[in-house]
Coordinates of C-alpha atoms (C1' of nucleotides) and ligand atoms in Angstrom, one line a residue:
Chain A
M1 CA 22.4 -18.7 2.1
D2 CA 25.9 -19.5 3.3
A3 CA 25.7 -23.2 3.9
A4 CA 28.8 -23.7 5.8
L5 CA 27.3 -21.8 8.7
H6 CA 25.2 -24.7 9.1
E7 CA 25.6 -28.0 10.8
S8 CA 24.5 -31.2 8.6
P9 CA 21.4 -32.7 9.7
A10 CA 23.4 -36.1 10.7
R11 CA 25.3 -34.2 13.4
M12 CA 22.0 -32.4 14.5
L13 CA 20.1 -35.6 15.2
A14 CA 23.0 -36.9 17.1
R15 CA 23.4 -33.9 18.9
A16 CA 19.7 -34.2 19.8
G17 CA 20.3 -38.2 20.7
I18 CA 18.1 -39.3 17.9
E19 CA 18.7 -42.1 15.3
A20 CA 19.6 -40.9 12.4
T21 CA 17.2 -42.7 9.4
P22 CA 16.9 -41.5 5.6
L23 CA 13.4 -40.1 6.3
R24 CA 14.8 -37.9 9.4
L25 CA 17.8 -36.6 7.6
A26 CA 15.9 -35.5 4.7
V27 CA 12.9 -33.9 6.8
V28 CA 15.7 -32.1 8.8
G29 CA 17.5 -31.3 5.8
A30 CA 14.6 -29.7 4.3
M31 CA 13.8 -27.9 7.4
A32 CA 17.7 -26.5 7.7
G33 CA 18.4 -23.5 6.0
A34 CA 15.0 -22.3 5.4
G35 CA 15.3 -19.5 7.8
R36 CA 11.6 -19.7 8.4
A37 CA 8.9 -21.8 10.3
L38 CA 7.5 -24.4 7.7
P39 CA 4.2 -26.1 7.8
A40 CA 3.9 -29.7 8.2
G41 CA 2.7 -29.5 4.6
D42 CA 5.4 -27.6 3.1
I43 CA 7.8 -30.0 4.8
L44 CA 6.3 -32.9 3.3
A45 CA 6.6 -31.7 -0.1
L46 CA 10.4 -30.7 0.6
V47 CA 10.9 -34.2 1.4
R48 CA 8.9 -35.9 -1.1
R49 CA 11.0 -34.1 -3.9
L50 CA 13.9 -36.4 -2.7
R51 CA 11.9 -39.8 -1.5
P52 CA 8.5 -41.0 -0.5
A53 CA 7.4 -40.6 2.4
N54 CA 4.3 -40.7 4.5
R55 CA 2.2 -38.0 5.8
V56 CA 1.8 -39.8 9.8
T57 CA 5.4 -40.6 10.0
L58 CA 6.3 -37.0 9.1
Y59 CA 4.4 -35.7 12.1
R60 CA 5.7 -38.3 14.3
I61 CA 9.4 -37.2 13.2
L62 CA 8.4 -33.5 14.0
D63 CA 6.6 -34.6 17.4
L64 CA 10.1 -36.3 18.1
L65 CA 12.2 -33.1 16.9
V66 CA 10.0 -30.9 19.5
E67 CA 10.4 -33.5 22.4
K68 CA 14.1 -33.9 21.5
G69 CA 14.8 -30.1 21.8
L70 CA 16.1 -30.0 18.2
A71 CA 13.0 -28.0 16.6
R72 CA 10.0 -25.7 18.1
R73 CA 6.5 -25.8 16.8
H74 CA 4.5 -22.2 16.1
S75 CA 1.4 -21.5 15.8
A76 CA 0.1 -18.9 13.1
G77 CA -2.9 -16.8 12.3
D78 CA -3.7 -20.1 10.4
R79 CA -4.9 -23.4 11.5
A80 CA -1.3 -25.0 10.6
Q81 CA 1.1 -25.4 12.8
R82 CA 5.0 -24.2 12.1
Y83 CA 7.9 -26.1 13.0
C84 CA 11.7 -24.4 12.8
L85 CA 15.0 -26.0 13.8
E86 CA 16.2 -24.8 17.1
P87 CA 19.4 -22.3 16.2
G88 CA 22.2 -24.6 16.9
T89 CA 23.4 -23.6 20.0
A90 CA 21.1 -23.0 22.7
G91 CA 17.7 -23.0 23.7
A92 CA 17.2 -19.2 23.4
P93 CA 14.0 -18.1 21.9
H94 CA 12.9 -16.4 18.8
G95 CA 10.3 -14.5 17.6
H96 CA 8.8 -14.8 14.1
A97 CA 6.8 -12.6 11.5
Y98 CA 4.0 -13.9 10.0
C99 CA 2.5 -13.2 6.6
V100 CA -0.9 -13.1 6.9
R101 CA -1.2 -12.9 3.1
C102 CA 0.8 -15.6 1.9
G103 CA 1.4 -17.6 5.1
A104 CA 4.9 -17.5 5.2
M105 CA 6.8 -17.2 8.5
Q106 CA 10.0 -15.7 8.9
C107 CA 12.4 -16.6 12.2
L108 CA 13.7 -13.4 13.5
P109 CA 17.3 -13.1 15.1
Q110 CA 17.5 -14.6 18.5
G111 CA 16.8 -12.0 21.4
A112 CA 15.2 -9.1 19.2
G113 CA 12.9 -7.6 21.8
L114 CA 12.1 -10.7 23.7
A115 CA 14.1 -9.6 26.7
D116 CA 11.3 -8.1 28.6
V117 CA 8.5 -10.0 27.6
A118 CA 10.4 -12.9 29.4
A119 CA 10.7 -10.5 32.3
L120 CA 7.0 -10.0 32.1
G121 CA 6.6 -13.9 32.4
A122 CA 8.4 -14.0 35.6
G123 CA 5.7 -11.9 37.5
L124 CA 3.0 -14.2 36.6
A125 CA 1.8 -17.2 39.1
M126 CA 2.6 -19.2 36.3
D127 CA 5.6 -21.8 35.9
V128 CA 6.8 -19.8 32.7
L129 CA 7.6 -22.8 29.8
S130 CA 8.5 -20.7 26.6
V131 CA 7.6 -17.2 25.3
E132 CA 5.9 -16.7 21.8
V133 CA 6.3 -13.5 20.2
R134 CA 4.7 -13.3 16.8
I135 CA 4.6 -10.1 14.6
D136 CA 1.7 -10.4 12.0
G137 CA 1.7 -8.4 9.0
V138 CA 1.9 -8.2 5.2
C139 CA 5.3 -9.3 4.0
A140 CA 7.2 -7.1 1.5
A141 CA 6.7 -9.5 -1.5
C142 CA 2.9 -9.3 -0.8
R143 CA 2.6 -6.0 -0.5
E144 CA 4.4 -5.7 -4.2
S145 CA 2.5 -8.3 -5.8
K146 CA -1.3 -7.1 -5.2
G147 CA -2.8 -10.0 -7.1
R148 CA -1.9 -13.4 -6.3
P149 CA 0.0 -14.2 -2.7
A150 CA 3.7 -13.8 -3.3
G151 CA 5.5 -17.0 -2.0
A152 CA 2.4 -19.1 -1.3
A153 CA 3.5 -22.4 -0.7
V154 CA 6.1 -24.8 -1.7
D155 CA 5.2 -26.5 -5.2
G156 CA 5.0 -29.8 -5.9
D157 CA 1.7 -31.6 -6.3
P158 CA 0.0 -33.9 -3.8
G159 CA -0.7 -37.6 -4.5
N160 CA 1.7 -40.1 -2.4
S161 CA -0.3 -41.3 1.0
Chain B
M1 CA -15.9 -9.2 39.0
D2 CA -16.8 -5.5 39.1
A3 CA -19.7 -5.1 36.6
A4 CA -19.7 -1.8 36.8
L5 CA -16.3 -1.5 35.2
H6 CA -18.3 -3.0 31.7
E7 CA -20.1 -1.4 29.2
S8 CA -23.0 -3.5 28.8
P9 CA -23.2 -6.0 25.5
A10 CA -25.7 -3.7 23.6
R11 CA -23.5 -0.7 23.6
M12 CA -20.2 -2.7 22.7
L13 CA -22.4 -3.9 19.9
A14 CA -23.8 -0.4 18.9
R15 CA -19.7 1.1 19.1
A16 CA -18.8 -1.5 16.9
G17 CA -21.8 -0.6 14.2
I18 CA -23.0 -4.0 14.5
E19 CA -26.7 -4.4 14.7
A20 CA -28.2 -6.1 18.0
T21 CA -29.7 -9.6 17.8
P22 CA -30.5 -11.8 21.1
L23 CA -27.8 -14.3 20.0
R24 CA -25.2 -11.5 19.6
L25 CA -25.7 -10.0 22.6
A26 CA -25.5 -13.3 24.3
V27 CA -22.1 -13.7 22.4
V28 CA -20.6 -10.6 24.1
G29 CA -21.9 -11.3 27.0
A30 CA -20.6 -14.8 27.4
M31 CA -17.2 -13.1 26.6
A32 CA -17.5 -9.7 28.6
G33 CA -16.2 -9.9 32.0
A34 CA -14.2 -13.1 31.3
G35 CA -11.1 -11.4 31.6
R36 CA -9.7 -14.5 29.3
A37 CA -9.6 -15.4 25.7
L38 CA -12.3 -18.6 25.3
P39 CA -12.2 -20.7 22.5
A40 CA -15.5 -20.8 20.4
G41 CA -16.7 -24.0 21.8
D42 CA -16.5 -22.7 25.7
I43 CA -18.3 -19.1 24.1
L44 CA -21.2 -21.7 22.6
A45 CA -21.5 -23.6 26.1
L46 CA -21.8 -21.0 28.0
V47 CA -24.5 -19.3 25.0
R48 CA -26.3 -22.4 25.2
R49 CA -27.0 -21.8 29.2
L50 CA -29.3 -19.1 28.2
R51 CA -30.7 -20.0 24.8
P52 CA -30.3 -22.8 21.6
A53 CA -27.6 -21.6 19.5
N54 CA -26.0 -22.9 16.5
R55 CA -22.2 -23.7 15.9
V56 CA -22.1 -22.0 12.8
T57 CA -23.9 -18.9 13.6
L58 CA -21.5 -18.5 16.3
Y59 CA -18.7 -19.1 14.1
R60 CA -19.9 -16.3 11.6
I61 CA -20.7 -13.6 14.5
L62 CA -17.1 -14.3 16.1
D63 CA -15.8 -13.7 12.7
L64 CA -18.1 -10.2 12.7
L65 CA -16.8 -9.1 16.1
V66 CA -13.2 -9.7 14.8
E67 CA -13.7 -7.9 11.6
K68 CA -15.5 -4.9 13.0
G69 CA -12.5 -4.2 15.8
L70 CA -15.0 -5.7 18.9
A71 CA -13.0 -8.8 19.4
R72 CA -9.9 -10.5 18.8
R73 CA -8.5 -13.9 17.4
H74 CA -5.5 -15.5 19.3
S75 CA -3.9 -18.3 18.7
A76 CA -2.8 -21.1 21.1
G77 CA -0.4 -23.8 21.4
D78 CA -3.5 -25.9 20.4
R79 CA -6.1 -25.9 17.6
A80 CA -8.7 -23.9 18.6
Q81 CA -8.6 -20.5 18.3
R82 CA -9.3 -18.2 21.1
Y83 CA -11.5 -14.8 21.2
C84 CA -11.4 -12.1 23.9
L85 CA -13.1 -8.7 23.7
E86 CA -11.0 -5.7 22.8
P87 CA -10.8 -3.6 26.4
G88 CA -13.2 -0.7 25.7
T89 CA -10.8 2.1 25.0
A90 CA -8.7 1.6 22.4
G91 CA -6.9 -0.8 19.8
A92 CA -3.9 -1.6 22.3
P93 CA -3.0 -5.0 21.8
H94 CA -2.3 -7.1 25.2
G95 CA -0.7 -10.6 26.1
H96 CA -1.8 -13.4 26.8
A97 CA -0.8 -16.4 29.6
Y98 CA -1.7 -19.9 28.3
C99 CA -1.6 -22.8 30.3
V100 CA -0.7 -25.5 28.6
R101 CA -1.9 -27.9 31.0
C102 CA -5.8 -26.7 31.3
G103 CA -5.7 -24.6 28.1
A104 CA -7.0 -21.8 30.0
M105 CA -5.7 -18.3 28.3
Q106 CA -5.8 -15.2 30.7
C107 CA -5.7 -11.8 29.1
L108 CA -2.3 -9.9 30.6
P109 CA -2.6 -6.2 31.7
Q110 CA -2.1 -3.9 28.6
G111 CA 1.1 -2.7 27.4
A112 CA 3.0 -4.9 29.7
G113 CA 5.9 -6.0 27.7
L114 CA 4.8 -5.4 24.3
A115 CA 6.5 -1.9 23.9
D116 CA 9.7 -3.1 22.6
V117 CA 8.1 -5.8 20.6
A118 CA 6.0 -3.3 18.3
A119 CA 9.3 -1.7 18.1
L120 CA 11.0 -4.2 16.6
G121 CA 8.1 -5.0 14.3
A122 CA 8.8 -1.2 12.9
G123 CA 12.1 -2.3 11.4
L124 CA 11.1 -5.3 9.3
A125 CA 10.5 -4.7 5.5
M126 CA 6.9 -5.9 6.5
D127 CA 3.7 -3.7 7.0
V128 CA 2.7 -4.8 10.9
L129 CA -0.7 -5.3 11.3
S130 CA -0.6 -6.3 14.7
V131 CA 1.8 -8.2 17.7
E132 CA 0.9 -11.5 19.4
V133 CA 2.5 -11.7 22.5
R134 CA 2.0 -15.5 24.7
I135 CA 3.7 -16.7 27.3
D136 CA 3.0 -20.5 27.7
G137 CA 3.4 -22.2 30.9
V138 CA 1.7 -24.4 33.7
C139 CA -0.8 -22.2 35.6
A140 CA -1.2 -21.8 39.3
A141 CA -4.3 -24.0 39.7
C142 CA -3.0 -26.6 37.5
R143 CA 0.6 -26.8 39.4
E144 CA -1.4 -27.6 42.6
S145 CA -3.7 -30.4 41.2
K146 CA -1.3 -32.6 40.1
G147 CA -4.1 -35.1 38.7
R148 CA -6.5 -33.6 36.3
P149 CA -6.2 -30.1 35.1
A150 CA -7.6 -27.4 36.7
G151 CA -10.1 -25.2 35.0
A152 CA -10.2 -27.7 32.1
A153 CA -13.5 -26.7 30.5
V154 CA -16.8 -25.0 30.9
D155 CA -19.2 -27.4 32.0
G156 CA -22.4 -28.1 30.3
D157 CA -22.9 -31.6 27.7
P158 CA -22.9 -31.1 23.9
G159 CA -25.9 -31.8 22.1
N160 CA -27.9 -29.2 20.3
S161 CA -26.8 -28.9 16.6
Chain C
dC1 C1' 18.5 -68.2 11.1
dC2 C1' 15.2 -65.7 14.9
dG3 C1' 13.4 -62.8 18.2
dA4 C1' 13.0 -57.8 19.9
dC5 C1' 12.5 -53.7 18.8
dA6 C1' 12.2 -49.8 16.5
dA7 C1' 10.8 -46.8 12.5
dT8 C1' 7.0 -46.8 8.5
dG9 C1' 3.0 -47.2 6.2
dC10 C1' -1.9 -47.4 5.8
dA11 C1' -7.1 -46.5 7.2
dA12 C1' -9.8 -44.7 10.3
dC13 C1' -11.0 -40.9 13.3
dA14 C1' -11.3 -36.8 15.5
dA15 C1' -11.2 -31.7 16.7
dA16 C1' -12.2 -27.2 14.7
dG17 C1' -13.4 -24.8 10.9
dT18 C1' -16.3 -23.6 6.4
dT19 C1' -19.7 -24.0 2.5
dG20 C1' -23.7 -23.7 -0.1
dC21 C1' -28.2 -23.5 0.4
dA22 C1' -32.7 -23.5 2.8
dT23 C1' -35.3 -21.6 6.4
dC24 C1' -36.8 -17.5 9.4
dA25 C1' -37.8 -12.9 11.3
dC26 C1' -38.9 -8.6 10.4
dA27 C1' -39.9 -4.5 8.3
dA28 C1' -40.8 -1.7 3.7
dA29 C1' -43.7 -1.6 0.4
dG30 C1' -48.6 -2.1 -2.1
Chain D
dC1 C1' -53.4 -7.5 5.4
dT2 C1' -50.3 -9.3 2.2
dT3 C1' -46.1 -9.4 -0.6
dT4 C1' -41.5 -9.2 -1.1
dG5 C1' -37.0 -8.4 -0.1
dT6 C1' -32.6 -8.7 3.2
dG7 C1' -29.9 -10.0 6.7
dA8 C1' -29.8 -13.8 10.9
dT9 C1' -30.0 -18.4 11.6
dG10 C1' -29.9 -23.6 10.7
dC11 C1' -28.6 -27.5 8.8
dA12 C1' -25.5 -31.1 6.4
dA13 C1' -21.9 -31.5 4.0
dC14 C1' -16.9 -31.1 3.4
dT15 C1' -12.0 -29.7 4.2
dT16 C1' -8.1 -28.8 6.8
dT17 C1' -4.9 -30.6 10.1
dG18 C1' -3.6 -33.6 12.8
dT19 C1' -3.9 -38.5 15.7
dT20 C1' -4.6 -43.7 16.7
dG21 C1' -4.4 -48.2 16.5
dC22 C1' -2.6 -51.6 14.5
dA23 C1' 0.2 -54.4 9.9
dT24 C1' 4.4 -54.6 7.7
dT25 C1' 9.3 -53.8 7.4
dG26 C1' 14.0 -53.5 8.6
dT27 C1' 18.0 -53.9 11.4
dC28 C1' 20.7 -55.7 15.2
dG29 C1' 22.4 -59.1 18.9
dG30 C1' 22.6 -63.4 19.5
Ligands
LIG201 MN1 11.9 -20.0 13.7
LIG202 MN1 -7.2 -11.2 25.4
LIG203 ZN1 3.8 -12.7 2.1
LIG204 ZN1 -4.1 -24.5 33.8

DNA sequence: CCGACAATGCAACAAAGTTGCATCACAAAG
DNA sequence: CTTTGTGATGCAACTTTGTTGCATTGTCGG
């Protein structure tokens, strides 16, 4: 996609008040421009194309990114949490489309359809913190390829740590 | 709550084409009238007030209920899936309000705020199967009690199996 | 060089769910 | 009444995903 639209990983970390380290830059780089929310395992595989990386450290970095507001954590139908970068400008939430076949979780354009869900939360006798909207289904790629799941996962074998 | 509003567990199973067994009746009974989506662990604890029950069998029963359309499985912010009975009449989806503090997941009234989310799914190059809407926040009970979480869990010790 | 302090790595652990296989219950057949 | 088949249940081991405690490394101010 159009790389010019994206801030550099270094700037993103700076904006969130997180000290830049090689691993953190690699993690943010892996998530940037994906256009979808990735499970920790996929992010780890992507980062390991560039450098060795420890599983636990990755989880700690992801926790930090979420805590500092740079990333969001989303639950899908399966057991793994997905992480996607907050769209640059603000904390406006966005929904996701989850393929129950291949596990891909596409980020949807901001604001789409979420307005009245947020309104719904307002009447709830609850301090609303966030709103999760997920559309489950079978993605176009998986609908075609009847056989194996379409974009099943990031390649690259396991191993290190 | 008003028990007269609820179908009997036996009837629910019959309607879904599931053979009734004592355990299955107990499971459906535990879920019925809860008004919220319960994690498997809570359902197990409730069932065990009545009879011994095996963890694996419970998971198999829950899978069966979901497969036959009698129950729905929902993911929350934590690692445990929640299960709630489909409201009697139809497959109309409903959203949930999840308390990040005590883990309670309240079922919201049907239709509330989900109309345009469903519409959003229609434009998606994806075979839409279902729509998940979850409002995360801190429930009223937890907001008051600053100390320990409010409705933390179903009581009853672990043990059996 | 020295100590402080954050980042990383490693091993063990934990929670939730799954798998394979043994057993049980019960009904139909002989 | 006994045999035999089938689905439901139980049990142990395992997998996946994430977490915790603690050791090690690296960096920066003095
Ligand atoms: Mn996203
Ligand atoms: Mn519900
Ligand atoms: Zn797919
Ligand atoms: Zn609560």
